[in-house]
Amino acid sequence: MADLPMHYRTTYEWQKDAAAGLTGVEGHVDLPVGTPHDADRFCPEHLLVAAAEICLANYVLLIAERSRLDVLDYRSSAEGELEREEGAGYRFKRILIRPEITVGSGAESLAERVLEKAHRSCLIARSLRCPVDIEPSIHA
């Protein structure tokens, strides 16, 4: 791993059309962003939920490799639930990730341990104020 502290830099450029903008990371294609009401743009709320989901997947696959768990398939879905906090506005109440992992027969117990460790390790989930829960499905 790189030396700490690590830094992550992004850019944002307003497109002069409502809340439409472009966010970028050096060396990557810009991502069209906007509000939850913009069908052709990504909103911060979806990106936050996706960040938690992708982080879990990355940790599952990394820990599986180090644990010599042969992952045959991995997919997931996630949802974030908003609540209105009196006097403060909206906030995420919870993020729920439903990972589905397929492993070889007899490896289900190891897959369960890998999922649990990945869930505890995910830096995005550990950085959020709201709980990030998982409901895993393990298939052999």
mmCIF file with all atom_site columns, C-alpha atoms in Angstrom:
data_model
loop_
_atom_site.group_PDB
_atom_site.id
_atom_site.type_symbol
_atom_site.label_atom_id
_atom_site.label_alt_id
_atom_site.label_comp_id
_atom_site.label_asym_id
_atom_site.label_entity_id
_atom_site.label_seq_id
_atom_site.pdbx_PDB_ins_code
_atom_site.Cartn_x
_atom_site.Cartn_y
_atom_site.Cartn_z
_atom_site.occupancy
_atom_site.B_iso_or_equiv
_atom_site.pdbx_formal_charge
_atom_site.auth_seq_id
_atom_site.auth_comp_id
_atom_site.auth_asym_id
_atom_site.auth_atom_id
_atom_site.pdbx_PDB_model_num
ATOM 1   C CA . MET A 1 1   ? 0.000   0.000   0.000   1.00 0.00 ? 1   MET A CA 1
ATOM 2   C CA . ALA A 1 2   ? 1.130   3.553   -0.643  1.00 0.00 ? 2   ALA A CA 1
ATOM 3   C CA . ASP A 1 3   ? 2.534   5.780   2.041   1.00 0.00 ? 3   ASP A CA 1
ATOM 4   C CA . LEU A 1 4   ? 0.035   7.570   4.251   1.00 0.00 ? 4   LEU A CA 1
ATOM 5   C CA . PRO A 1 5   ? -1.607  9.948   4.156   1.00 0.00 ? 5   PRO A CA 1
ATOM 6   C CA . MET A 1 6   ? -3.061  9.155   0.750   1.00 0.00 ? 6   MET A CA 1
ATOM 7   C CA . HIS A 1 7   ? -4.914  11.899  -1.087  1.00 0.00 ? 7   HIS A CA 1
ATOM 8   C CA . TYR A 1 8   ? -7.770  11.633  -3.562  1.00 0.00 ? 8   TYR A CA 1
ATOM 9   C CA . ARG A 1 9   ? -8.361  14.633  -5.802  1.00 0.00 ? 9   ARG A CA 1
ATOM 10  C CA . THR A 1 10  ? -11.378 15.336  -7.946  1.00 0.00 ? 10  THR A CA 1
ATOM 11  C CA . THR A 1 11  ? -12.574 18.274  -10.009 1.00 0.00 ? 11  THR A CA 1
ATOM 12  C CA . TYR A 1 12  ? -16.026 19.704  -10.671 1.00 0.00 ? 12  TYR A CA 1
ATOM 13  C CA . GLU A 1 13  ? -17.119 22.004  -13.486 1.00 0.00 ? 13  GLU A CA 1
ATOM 14  C CA . TRP A 1 14  ? -20.629 23.445  -13.650 1.00 0.00 ? 14  TRP A CA 1
ATOM 15  C CA . GLN A 1 15  ? -22.137 23.150  -17.152 1.00 0.00 ? 15  GLN A CA 1
ATOM 16  C CA . LYS A 1 16  ? -24.289 26.310  -16.840 1.00 0.00 ? 16  LYS A CA 1
ATOM 17  C CA . ASP A 1 17  ? -27.496 24.261  -17.134 1.00 0.00 ? 17  ASP A CA 1
ATOM 18  C CA . ALA A 1 18  ? -29.408 23.861  -13.854 1.00 0.00 ? 18  ALA A CA 1
ATOM 19  C CA . ALA A 1 19  ? -27.289 21.572  -11.625 1.00 0.00 ? 19  ALA A CA 1
ATOM 20  C CA . ALA A 1 20  ? -25.549 19.821  -14.509 1.00 0.00 ? 20  ALA A CA 1
ATOM 21  C CA . GLY A 1 21  ? -21.826 19.405  -14.088 1.00 0.00 ? 21  GLY A CA 1
ATOM 22  C CA . LEU A 1 22  ? -18.831 17.222  -14.819 1.00 0.00 ? 22  LEU A CA 1
ATOM 23  C CA . THR A 1 23  ? -16.725 15.649  -12.133 1.00 0.00 ? 23  THR A CA 1
ATOM 24  C CA . GLY A 1 24  ? -13.334 14.320  -12.930 1.00 0.00 ? 24  GLY A CA 1
ATOM 25  C CA . VAL A 1 25  ? -10.362 12.375  -11.705 1.00 0.00 ? 25  VAL A CA 1
ATOM 26  C CA . GLU A 1 26  ? -7.075  12.966  -13.479 1.00 0.00 ? 26  GLU A CA 1
ATOM 27  C CA . GLY A 1 27  ? -6.485  10.310  -16.117 1.00 0.00 ? 27  GLY A CA 1
ATOM 28  C CA . HIS A 1 28  ? -10.138 9.211   -16.228 1.00 0.00 ? 28  HIS A CA 1
ATOM 29  C CA . VAL A 1 29  ? -13.161 10.129  -18.331 1.00 0.00 ? 29  VAL A CA 1
ATOM 30  C CA . ASP A 1 30  ? -15.278 12.896  -16.778 1.00 0.00 ? 30  ASP A CA 1
ATOM 31  C CA . LEU A 1 31  ? -18.525 11.758  -15.180 1.00 0.00 ? 31  LEU A CA 1
ATOM 32  C CA . PRO A 1 32  ? -21.732 13.740  -15.838 1.00 0.00 ? 32  PRO A CA 1
ATOM 33  C CA . VAL A 1 33  ? -23.280 14.666  -12.488 1.00 0.00 ? 33  VAL A CA 1
ATOM 34  C CA . GLY A 1 34  ? -26.395 16.470  -11.343 1.00 0.00 ? 34  GLY A CA 1
ATOM 35  C CA . THR A 1 35  ? -29.344 15.974  -9.032  1.00 0.00 ? 35  THR A CA 1
ATOM 36  C CA . PRO A 1 36  ? -31.401 12.856  -8.266  1.00 0.00 ? 36  PRO A CA 1
ATOM 37  C CA . HIS A 1 37  ? -33.953 14.240  -10.745 1.00 0.00 ? 37  HIS A CA 1
ATOM 38  C CA . ASP A 1 38  ? -31.555 14.257  -13.729 1.00 0.00 ? 38  ASP A CA 1
ATOM 39  C CA . ALA A 1 39  ? -32.116 10.992  -15.632 1.00 0.00 ? 39  ALA A CA 1
ATOM 40  C CA . ASP A 1 40  ? -28.947 11.353  -17.722 1.00 0.00 ? 40  ASP A CA 1
ATOM 41  C CA . ARG A 1 41  ? -26.558 12.272  -14.874 1.00 0.00 ? 41  ARG A CA 1
ATOM 42  C CA . PHE A 1 42  ? -25.239 10.659  -11.720 1.00 0.00 ? 42  PHE A CA 1
ATOM 43  C CA . CYS A 1 43  ? -26.225 12.255  -8.433  1.00 0.00 ? 43  CYS A CA 1
ATOM 44  C CA . PRO A 1 44  ? -24.112 12.437  -5.268  1.00 0.00 ? 44  PRO A CA 1
ATOM 45  C CA . GLU A 1 45  ? -26.557 10.199  -3.404  1.00 0.00 ? 45  GLU A CA 1
ATOM 46  C CA . HIS A 1 46  ? -26.210 7.374   -5.936  1.00 0.00 ? 46  HIS A CA 1
ATOM 47  C CA . LEU A 1 47  ? -22.444 7.821   -6.016  1.00 0.00 ? 47  LEU A CA 1
ATOM 48  C CA . LEU A 1 48  ? -22.221 7.548   -2.227  1.00 0.00 ? 48  LEU A CA 1
ATOM 49  C CA . VAL A 1 49  ? -24.234 4.314   -2.188  1.00 0.00 ? 49  VAL A CA 1
ATOM 50  C CA . ALA A 1 50  ? -22.179 3.001   -5.117  1.00 0.00 ? 50  ALA A CA 1
ATOM 51  C CA . ALA A 1 51  ? -18.935 3.909   -3.313  1.00 0.00 ? 51  ALA A CA 1
ATOM 52  C CA . ALA A 1 52  ? -19.940 1.782   -0.313  1.00 0.00 ? 52  ALA A CA 1
ATOM 53  C CA . GLU A 1 53  ? -21.008 -1.075  -2.606  1.00 0.00 ? 53  GLU A CA 1
ATOM 54  C CA . ILE A 1 54  ? -17.843 -0.988  -4.721  1.00 0.00 ? 54  ILE A CA 1
ATOM 55  C CA . CYS A 1 55  ? -15.641 -0.732  -1.632  1.00 0.00 ? 55  CYS A CA 1
ATOM 56  C CA . LEU A 1 56  ? -17.196 -3.892  -0.184  1.00 0.00 ? 56  LEU A CA 1
ATOM 57  C CA . ALA A 1 57  ? -16.727 -5.731  -3.497  1.00 0.00 ? 57  ALA A CA 1
ATOM 58  C CA . ASN A 1 58  ? -13.073 -4.662  -3.706  1.00 0.00 ? 58  ASN A CA 1
ATOM 59  C CA . TYR A 1 59  ? -12.393 -5.907  -0.185  1.00 0.00 ? 59  TYR A CA 1
ATOM 60  C CA . VAL A 1 60  ? -14.253 -9.180  -0.758  1.00 0.00 ? 60  VAL A CA 1
ATOM 61  C CA . LEU A 1 61  ? -12.204 -9.921  -3.868  1.00 0.00 ? 61  LEU A CA 1
ATOM 62  C CA . LEU A 1 62  ? -8.915  -8.885  -2.246  1.00 0.00 ? 62  LEU A CA 1
ATOM 63  C CA . ILE A 1 63  ? -9.493  -10.908 0.937   1.00 0.00 ? 63  ILE A CA 1
ATOM 64  C CA . ALA A 1 64  ? -10.792 -13.872 -1.090  1.00 0.00 ? 64  ALA A CA 1
ATOM 65  C CA . GLU A 1 65  ? -7.589  -13.889 -3.133  1.00 0.00 ? 65  GLU A CA 1
ATOM 66  C CA . ARG A 1 66  ? -5.417  -13.736 -0.008  1.00 0.00 ? 66  ARG A CA 1
ATOM 67  C CA . SER A 1 67  ? -7.535  -16.466 1.605   1.00 0.00 ? 67  SER A CA 1
ATOM 68  C CA . ARG A 1 68  ? -7.280  -18.652 -1.504  1.00 0.00 ? 68  ARG A CA 1
ATOM 69  C CA . LEU A 1 69  ? -11.042 -18.592 -1.919  1.00 0.00 ? 69  LEU A CA 1
ATOM 70  C CA . ASP A 1 70  ? -11.949 -19.271 -5.543  1.00 0.00 ? 70  ASP A CA 1
ATOM 71  C CA . VAL A 1 71  ? -14.726 -16.791 -6.345  1.00 0.00 ? 71  VAL A CA 1
ATOM 72  C CA . LEU A 1 72  ? -16.694 -18.015 -9.341  1.00 0.00 ? 72  LEU A CA 1
ATOM 73  C CA . ASP A 1 73  ? -19.069 -15.045 -9.450  1.00 0.00 ? 73  ASP A CA 1
ATOM 74  C CA . TYR A 1 74  ? -19.696 -11.874 -7.464  1.00 0.00 ? 74  TYR A CA 1
ATOM 75  C CA . ARG A 1 75  ? -22.462 -9.348  -7.864  1.00 0.00 ? 75  ARG A CA 1
ATOM 76  C CA . SER A 1 76  ? -24.381 -7.075  -5.550  1.00 0.00 ? 76  SER A CA 1
ATOM 77  C CA . SER A 1 77  ? -27.113 -4.517  -5.231  1.00 0.00 ? 77  SER A CA 1
ATOM 78  C CA . ALA A 1 78  ? -27.325 -1.678  -2.753  1.00 0.00 ? 78  ALA A CA 1
ATOM 79  C CA . GLU A 1 79  ? -29.789 0.894   -1.562  1.00 0.00 ? 79  GLU A CA 1
ATOM 80  C CA . GLY A 1 80  ? -29.529 3.945   0.608   1.00 0.00 ? 80  GLY A CA 1
ATOM 81  C CA . GLU A 1 81  ? -32.381 5.166   2.761   1.00 0.00 ? 81  GLU A CA 1
ATOM 82  C CA . LEU A 1 82  ? -32.761 8.861   3.504   1.00 0.00 ? 82  LEU A CA 1
ATOM 83  C CA . GLU A 1 83  ? -34.450 10.357  6.527   1.00 0.00 ? 83  GLU A CA 1
ATOM 84  C CA . ARG A 1 84  ? -35.315 13.903  7.473   1.00 0.00 ? 84  ARG A CA 1
ATOM 85  C CA . GLU A 1 85  ? -33.587 14.965  10.643  1.00 0.00 ? 85  GLU A CA 1
ATOM 86  C CA . GLU A 1 86  ? -35.520 17.713  12.427  1.00 0.00 ? 86  GLU A CA 1
ATOM 87  C CA . GLY A 1 87  ? -33.632 20.983  12.258  1.00 0.00 ? 87  GLY A CA 1
ATOM 88  C CA . ALA A 1 88  ? -30.826 19.538  10.136  1.00 0.00 ? 88  ALA A CA 1
ATOM 89  C CA . GLY A 1 89  ? -32.399 18.353  6.864   1.00 0.00 ? 89  GLY A CA 1
ATOM 90  C CA . TYR A 1 90  ? -31.923 15.069  5.055   1.00 0.00 ? 90  TYR A CA 1
ATOM 91  C CA . ARG A 1 91  ? -29.265 12.495  5.840   1.00 0.00 ? 91  ARG A CA 1
ATOM 92  C CA . PHE A 1 92  ? -28.629 8.863   5.059   1.00 0.00 ? 92  PHE A CA 1
ATOM 93  C CA . LYS A 1 93  ? -30.326 6.664   7.629   1.00 0.00 ? 93  LYS A CA 1
ATOM 94  C CA . ARG A 1 94  ? -28.794 3.424   6.347   1.00 0.00 ? 94  ARG A CA 1
ATOM 95  C CA . ILE A 1 95  ? -27.087 1.803   3.392   1.00 0.00 ? 95  ILE A CA 1
ATOM 96  C CA . LEU A 1 96  ? -27.871 -1.847  2.719   1.00 0.00 ? 96  LEU A CA 1
ATOM 97  C CA . ILE A 1 97  ? -25.661 -3.927  0.435   1.00 0.00 ? 97  ILE A CA 1
ATOM 98  C CA . ARG A 1 98  ? -26.751 -7.352  -0.790  1.00 0.00 ? 98  ARG A CA 1
ATOM 99  C CA . PRO A 1 99  ? -23.667 -9.191  -2.053  1.00 0.00 ? 99  PRO A CA 1
ATOM 100 C CA . GLU A 1 100 ? -24.132 -12.495 -3.884  1.00 0.00 ? 100 GLU A CA 1
ATOM 101 C CA . ILE A 1 101 ? -21.032 -14.651 -4.094  1.00 0.00 ? 101 ILE A CA 1
ATOM 102 C CA . THR A 1 102 ? -20.662 -17.982 -5.843  1.00 0.00 ? 102 THR A CA 1
ATOM 103 C CA . VAL A 1 103 ? -17.859 -20.283 -4.714  1.00 0.00 ? 103 VAL A CA 1
ATOM 104 C CA . GLY A 1 104 ? -16.924 -23.911 -5.149  1.00 0.00 ? 104 GLY A CA 1
ATOM 105 C CA . SER A 1 105 ? -18.765 -26.576 -3.165  1.00 0.00 ? 105 SER A CA 1
ATOM 106 C CA . GLY A 1 106 ? -17.446 -26.833 0.387   1.00 0.00 ? 106 GLY A CA 1
ATOM 107 C CA . ALA A 1 107 ? -16.112 -23.256 0.482   1.00 0.00 ? 107 ALA A CA 1
ATOM 108 C CA . GLU A 1 108 ? -19.278 -21.633 1.845   1.00 0.00 ? 108 GLU A CA 1
ATOM 109 C CA . SER A 1 109 ? -17.898 -21.255 5.386   1.00 0.00 ? 109 SER A CA 1
ATOM 110 C CA . LEU A 1 110 ? -14.733 -19.561 4.117   1.00 0.00 ? 110 LEU A CA 1
ATOM 111 C CA . ALA A 1 111 ? -16.842 -17.291 1.889   1.00 0.00 ? 111 ALA A CA 1
ATOM 112 C CA . GLU A 1 112 ? -18.898 -16.257 4.924   1.00 0.00 ? 112 GLU A CA 1
ATOM 113 C CA . ARG A 1 113 ? -15.732 -15.357 6.852   1.00 0.00 ? 113 ARG A CA 1
ATOM 114 C CA . VAL A 1 114 ? -14.360 -13.437 3.863   1.00 0.00 ? 114 VAL A CA 1
ATOM 115 C CA . LEU A 1 115 ? -17.593 -11.430 3.574   1.00 0.00 ? 115 LEU A CA 1
ATOM 116 C CA . GLU A 1 116 ? -17.581 -10.622 7.289   1.00 0.00 ? 116 GLU A CA 1
ATOM 117 C CA . LYS A 1 117 ? -13.942 -9.501  7.227   1.00 0.00 ? 117 LYS A CA 1
ATOM 118 C CA . ALA A 1 118 ? -14.508 -7.419  4.082   1.00 0.00 ? 118 ALA A CA 1
ATOM 119 C CA . HIS A 1 119 ? -17.515 -5.756  5.692   1.00 0.00 ? 119 HIS A CA 1
ATOM 120 C CA . ARG A 1 120 ? -15.457 -4.833  8.775   1.00 0.00 ? 120 ARG A CA 1
ATOM 121 C CA . SER A 1 121 ? -12.552 -3.630  6.616   1.00 0.00 ? 121 SER A CA 1
ATOM 122 C CA . CYS A 1 122 ? -14.362 -1.398  4.106   1.00 0.00 ? 122 CYS A CA 1
ATOM 123 C CA . LEU A 1 123 ? -12.952 2.087   4.593   1.00 0.00 ? 123 LEU A CA 1
ATOM 124 C CA . ILE A 1 124 ? -15.941 3.814   2.992   1.00 0.00 ? 124 ILE A CA 1
ATOM 125 C CA . ALA A 1 125 ? -18.414 2.135   5.362   1.00 0.00 ? 125 ALA A CA 1
ATOM 126 C CA . ARG A 1 126 ? -16.176 2.850   8.340   1.00 0.00 ? 126 ARG A CA 1
ATOM 127 C CA . SER A 1 127 ? -16.019 6.523   7.326   1.00 0.00 ? 127 SER A CA 1
ATOM 128 C CA . LEU A 1 128 ? -19.777 7.106   7.157   1.00 0.00 ? 128 LEU A CA 1
ATOM 129 C CA . ARG A 1 129 ? -22.028 8.220   10.029  1.00 0.00 ? 129 ARG A CA 1
ATOM 130 C CA . CYS A 1 130 ? -24.898 5.999   8.924   1.00 0.00 ? 130 CYS A CA 1
ATOM 131 C CA . PRO A 1 131 ? -24.798 2.236   9.353   1.00 0.00 ? 131 PRO A CA 1
ATOM 132 C CA . VAL A 1 132 ? -23.780 0.189   6.333   1.00 0.00 ? 132 VAL A CA 1
ATOM 133 C CA . ASP A 1 133 ? -25.305 -3.280  6.614   1.00 0.00 ? 133 ASP A CA 1
ATOM 134 C CA . ILE A 1 134 ? -24.961 -6.346  4.429   1.00 0.00 ? 134 ILE A CA 1
ATOM 135 C CA . GLU A 1 135 ? -27.370 -9.170  3.610   1.00 0.00 ? 135 GLU A CA 1
ATOM 136 C CA . PRO A 1 136 ? -25.138 -11.682 1.835   1.00 0.00 ? 136 PRO A CA 1
ATOM 137 C CA . SER A 1 137 ? -26.146 -14.693 -0.242  1.00 0.00 ? 137 SER A CA 1
ATOM 138 C CA . ILE A 1 138 ? -23.574 -17.434 -0.710  1.00 0.00 ? 138 ILE A CA 1
ATOM 139 C CA . HIS A 1 139 ? -24.009 -19.980 -3.503  1.00 0.00 ? 139 HIS A CA 1
ATOM 140 C CA . ALA A 1 140 ? -21.954 -23.080 -4.295  1.00 0.00 ? 140 ALA A CA 1
#
